[in-house]
Amino acid sequence: NKKARIEYEIIDTYEGGLSLFGFEVKSLRRGDGSLVGARVVTRGGEAFLVGASIPAYQEKNAPKNYDLERSRKVLLNRKEIEELDAKEGQKRLTILPLMVYNKGRRLKLQIGVLRHKTKRDKRESLKSRDAKRDIERTLKNEY
């Protein structure tokens, strides 16, 4: 979710597992799936990934009633879920998935608690990123 890092300021991050079907795991390992427009919500002491699109690995072998954007349970411990629930209620904070990655044999989801950047903050971060890139470029050319 590259846009989340541009549009939002990352306050805190969490790592959790995902409850998936086998053909969804194969699809994610192949590189399919999208977190654009997805978010994490807490309901009843559990966390869910909502709005993420994960296609089936092989369309013909998937169940007929398979929903690409079904809600998927995020596997976190109770303390982390309570912290997310408290932060979800605070004003101007958003909980979004940042990335899905392999950790050993497991698929993990990185979740971020984010605050929306103002236009001024976005400009400042772009300037600092460009300056850092220029510095690295000059250092690379010197050696």
CSV table of C-alpha atoms in Angstrom, one decimal:
chain,number,residue,atom,x,y,z
A,1,ASN,CA,0.0,0.0,0.0
A,2,LYS,CA,2.4,2.6,-1.3
A,3,LYS,CA,-0.1,5.5,-1.1
A,4,ALA,CA,-0.5,5.1,2.6
A,5,ARG,CA,3.1,6.1,3.2
A,6,ILE,CA,2.7,9.2,1.1
A,7,GLU,CA,-0.7,10.3,2.3
A,8,TYR,CA,-0.3,9.5,6.0
A,9,GLU,CA,2.2,9.8,8.8
A,10,ILE,CA,2.9,6.5,10.5
A,11,ILE,CA,2.5,6.7,14.3
A,12,ASP,CA,2.7,3.0,15.2
A,13,THR,CA,2.9,-0.4,13.5
A,14,TYR,CA,1.8,-3.9,14.4
A,15,GLU,CA,2.5,-7.3,12.9
A,16,GLY,CA,-0.2,-10.0,12.7
A,17,GLY,CA,-1.2,-13.1,10.8
A,18,LEU,CA,-4.1,-13.5,8.4
A,19,SER,CA,-6.8,-16.1,8.4
A,20,LEU,CA,-6.9,-17.2,4.7
A,21,PHE,CA,-7.9,-20.0,2.4
A,22,GLY,CA,-5.2,-22.1,0.8
A,23,PHE,CA,-5.8,-20.7,-2.7
A,24,GLU,CA,-5.6,-17.1,-1.3
A,25,VAL,CA,-2.2,-17.9,0.2
A,26,LYS,CA,-0.9,-19.2,-3.1
A,27,SER,CA,-2.3,-16.1,-4.8
A,28,LEU,CA,-0.6,-13.7,-2.4
A,29,ARG,CA,2.7,-15.6,-2.7
A,30,ARG,CA,2.4,-15.2,-6.5
A,31,GLY,CA,2.1,-11.4,-6.0
A,32,ASP,CA,-1.6,-11.0,-6.7
A,33,GLY,CA,-3.8,-9.1,-4.4
A,34,SER,CA,-4.3,-5.4,-3.5
A,35,LEU,CA,-4.5,-3.5,-0.3
A,36,VAL,CA,-5.7,-0.3,-2.0
A,37,GLY,CA,-8.8,0.9,-0.3
A,38,ALA,CA,-8.5,-1.7,2.5
A,39,ARG,CA,-8.7,-0.9,6.2
A,40,VAL,CA,-8.5,-2.7,9.6
A,41,VAL,CA,-11.5,-2.6,11.9
A,42,THR,CA,-12.0,-4.0,15.4
A,43,ARG,CA,-15.4,-5.6,16.3
A,44,GLY,CA,-16.2,-7.7,19.3
A,45,GLY,CA,-12.6,-8.1,20.5
A,46,GLU,CA,-11.4,-9.2,17.1
A,47,ALA,CA,-9.6,-7.4,14.2
A,48,PHE,CA,-10.7,-7.7,10.6
A,49,LEU,CA,-9.1,-6.8,7.3
A,50,VAL,CA,-11.9,-5.2,5.2
A,51,GLY,CA,-11.8,-4.2,1.5
A,52,ALA,CA,-8.6,-6.0,0.5
A,53,SER,CA,-8.9,-7.7,-2.9
A,54,ILE,CA,-7.3,-11.2,-3.1
A,55,PRO,CA,-8.2,-13.2,-6.2
A,56,ALA,CA,-8.2,-17.0,-6.3
A,57,TYR,CA,-5.0,-18.7,-7.4
A,58,GLN,CA,-6.9,-20.6,-10.1
A,59,GLU,CA,-10.4,-19.2,-10.9
A,60,LYS,CA,-11.8,-22.6,-12.0
A,61,ASN,CA,-10.8,-24.4,-8.8
A,62,ALA,CA,-12.2,-21.7,-6.5
A,63,PRO,CA,-15.6,-22.1,-4.9
A,64,LYS,CA,-18.5,-20.7,-7.0
A,65,ASN,CA,-19.5,-18.2,-4.3
A,66,TYR,CA,-16.0,-16.9,-3.5
A,67,ASP,CA,-15.9,-13.2,-2.7
A,68,LEU,CA,-12.7,-11.4,-3.6
A,69,GLU,CA,-13.2,-8.7,-0.9
A,70,ARG,CA,-14.5,-10.7,2.0
A,71,SER,CA,-13.5,-9.6,5.5
A,72,ARG,CA,-10.5,-11.6,6.8
A,73,LYS,CA,-9.6,-12.1,10.4
A,74,VAL,CA,-6.3,-10.5,11.5
A,75,LEU,CA,-4.5,-12.7,14.1
A,76,LEU,CA,-3.3,-10.4,16.9
A,77,ASN,CA,-3.0,-10.9,20.7
A,78,ARG,CA,-5.6,-9.5,23.0
A,79,LYS,CA,-3.5,-6.6,24.2
A,80,GLU,CA,-2.8,-5.4,20.6
A,81,ILE,CA,-6.4,-5.6,19.7
A,82,GLU,CA,-7.4,-3.5,22.7
A,83,GLU,CA,-4.7,-0.9,21.8
A,84,LEU,CA,-6.1,-0.8,18.2
A,85,ASP,CA,-9.6,-0.5,19.5
A,86,ALA,CA,-8.6,2.5,21.6
A,87,LYS,CA,-6.7,4.2,18.8
A,88,GLU,CA,-9.6,3.6,16.4
A,89,GLY,CA,-11.9,5.7,18.6
A,90,GLN,CA,-9.5,8.6,18.7
A,91,LYS,CA,-10.1,11.5,16.3
A,92,ARG,CA,-8.0,11.8,13.1
A,93,LEU,CA,-6.4,8.4,13.4
A,94,THR,CA,-6.8,5.7,10.8
A,95,ILE,CA,-5.8,2.0,10.9
A,96,LEU,CA,-4.6,0.7,7.5
A,97,PRO,CA,-2.7,-2.3,6.2
A,98,LEU,CA,0.7,-1.4,5.0
A,99,MET,CA,2.0,-4.6,3.5
A,100,VAL,CA,1.7,-8.4,3.3
A,101,TYR,CA,4.9,-10.3,3.4
A,102,ASN,CA,6.4,-13.8,4.1
A,103,LYS,CA,8.0,-14.5,7.4
A,104,GLY,CA,9.3,-18.1,7.2
A,105,ARG,CA,6.3,-20.2,6.0
A,106,ARG,CA,3.7,-17.7,7.3
A,107,LEU,CA,2.1,-14.7,5.6
A,108,LYS,CA,2.2,-11.6,7.9
A,109,LEU,CA,0.3,-8.4,7.6
A,110,GLN,CA,1.9,-5.1,8.7
A,111,ILE,CA,-0.7,-2.8,10.2
A,112,GLY,CA,-0.1,0.9,10.7
A,113,VAL,CA,-1.9,3.5,12.9
A,114,LEU,CA,-1.7,6.6,10.8
A,115,ARG,CA,-2.6,10.3,10.9
A,116,HIS,CA,-3.5,12.1,7.7
A,117,LYS,CA,-0.7,14.5,6.5
A,118,THR,CA,-1.5,18.1,5.6
A,119,LYS,CA,-0.5,19.5,2.3
A,120,ARG,CA,2.4,21.3,3.9
A,121,ASP,CA,3.7,18.1,5.6
A,122,LYS,CA,3.5,16.3,2.2
A,123,ARG,CA,5.6,19.0,0.6
A,124,GLU,CA,8.2,18.9,3.4
A,125,SER,CA,8.5,15.1,3.2
A,126,LEU,CA,8.9,15.3,-0.6
A,127,LYS,CA,11.7,17.9,-0.2
A,128,SER,CA,13.5,15.9,2.4
A,129,ARG,CA,13.3,12.7,0.3
A,130,ASP,CA,14.6,14.6,-2.8
A,131,ALA,CA,17.5,16.1,-0.8
A,132,LYS,CA,18.4,12.7,0.7
A,133,ARG,CA,18.4,11.2,-2.8
A,134,ASP,CA,20.7,14.0,-4.1
A,135,ILE,CA,23.1,13.4,-1.2
A,136,GLU,CA,23.2,9.7,-1.9
A,137,ARG,CA,23.8,10.3,-5.6
A,138,THR,CA,26.7,12.7,-5.0
A,139,LEU,CA,28.3,10.3,-2.4
A,140,LYS,CA,27.9,7.4,-4.9
A,141,ASN,CA,29.7,9.3,-7.6
A,142,GLU,CA,32.6,10.3,-5.4
A,143,TYR,CA,33.6,6.7,-4.7
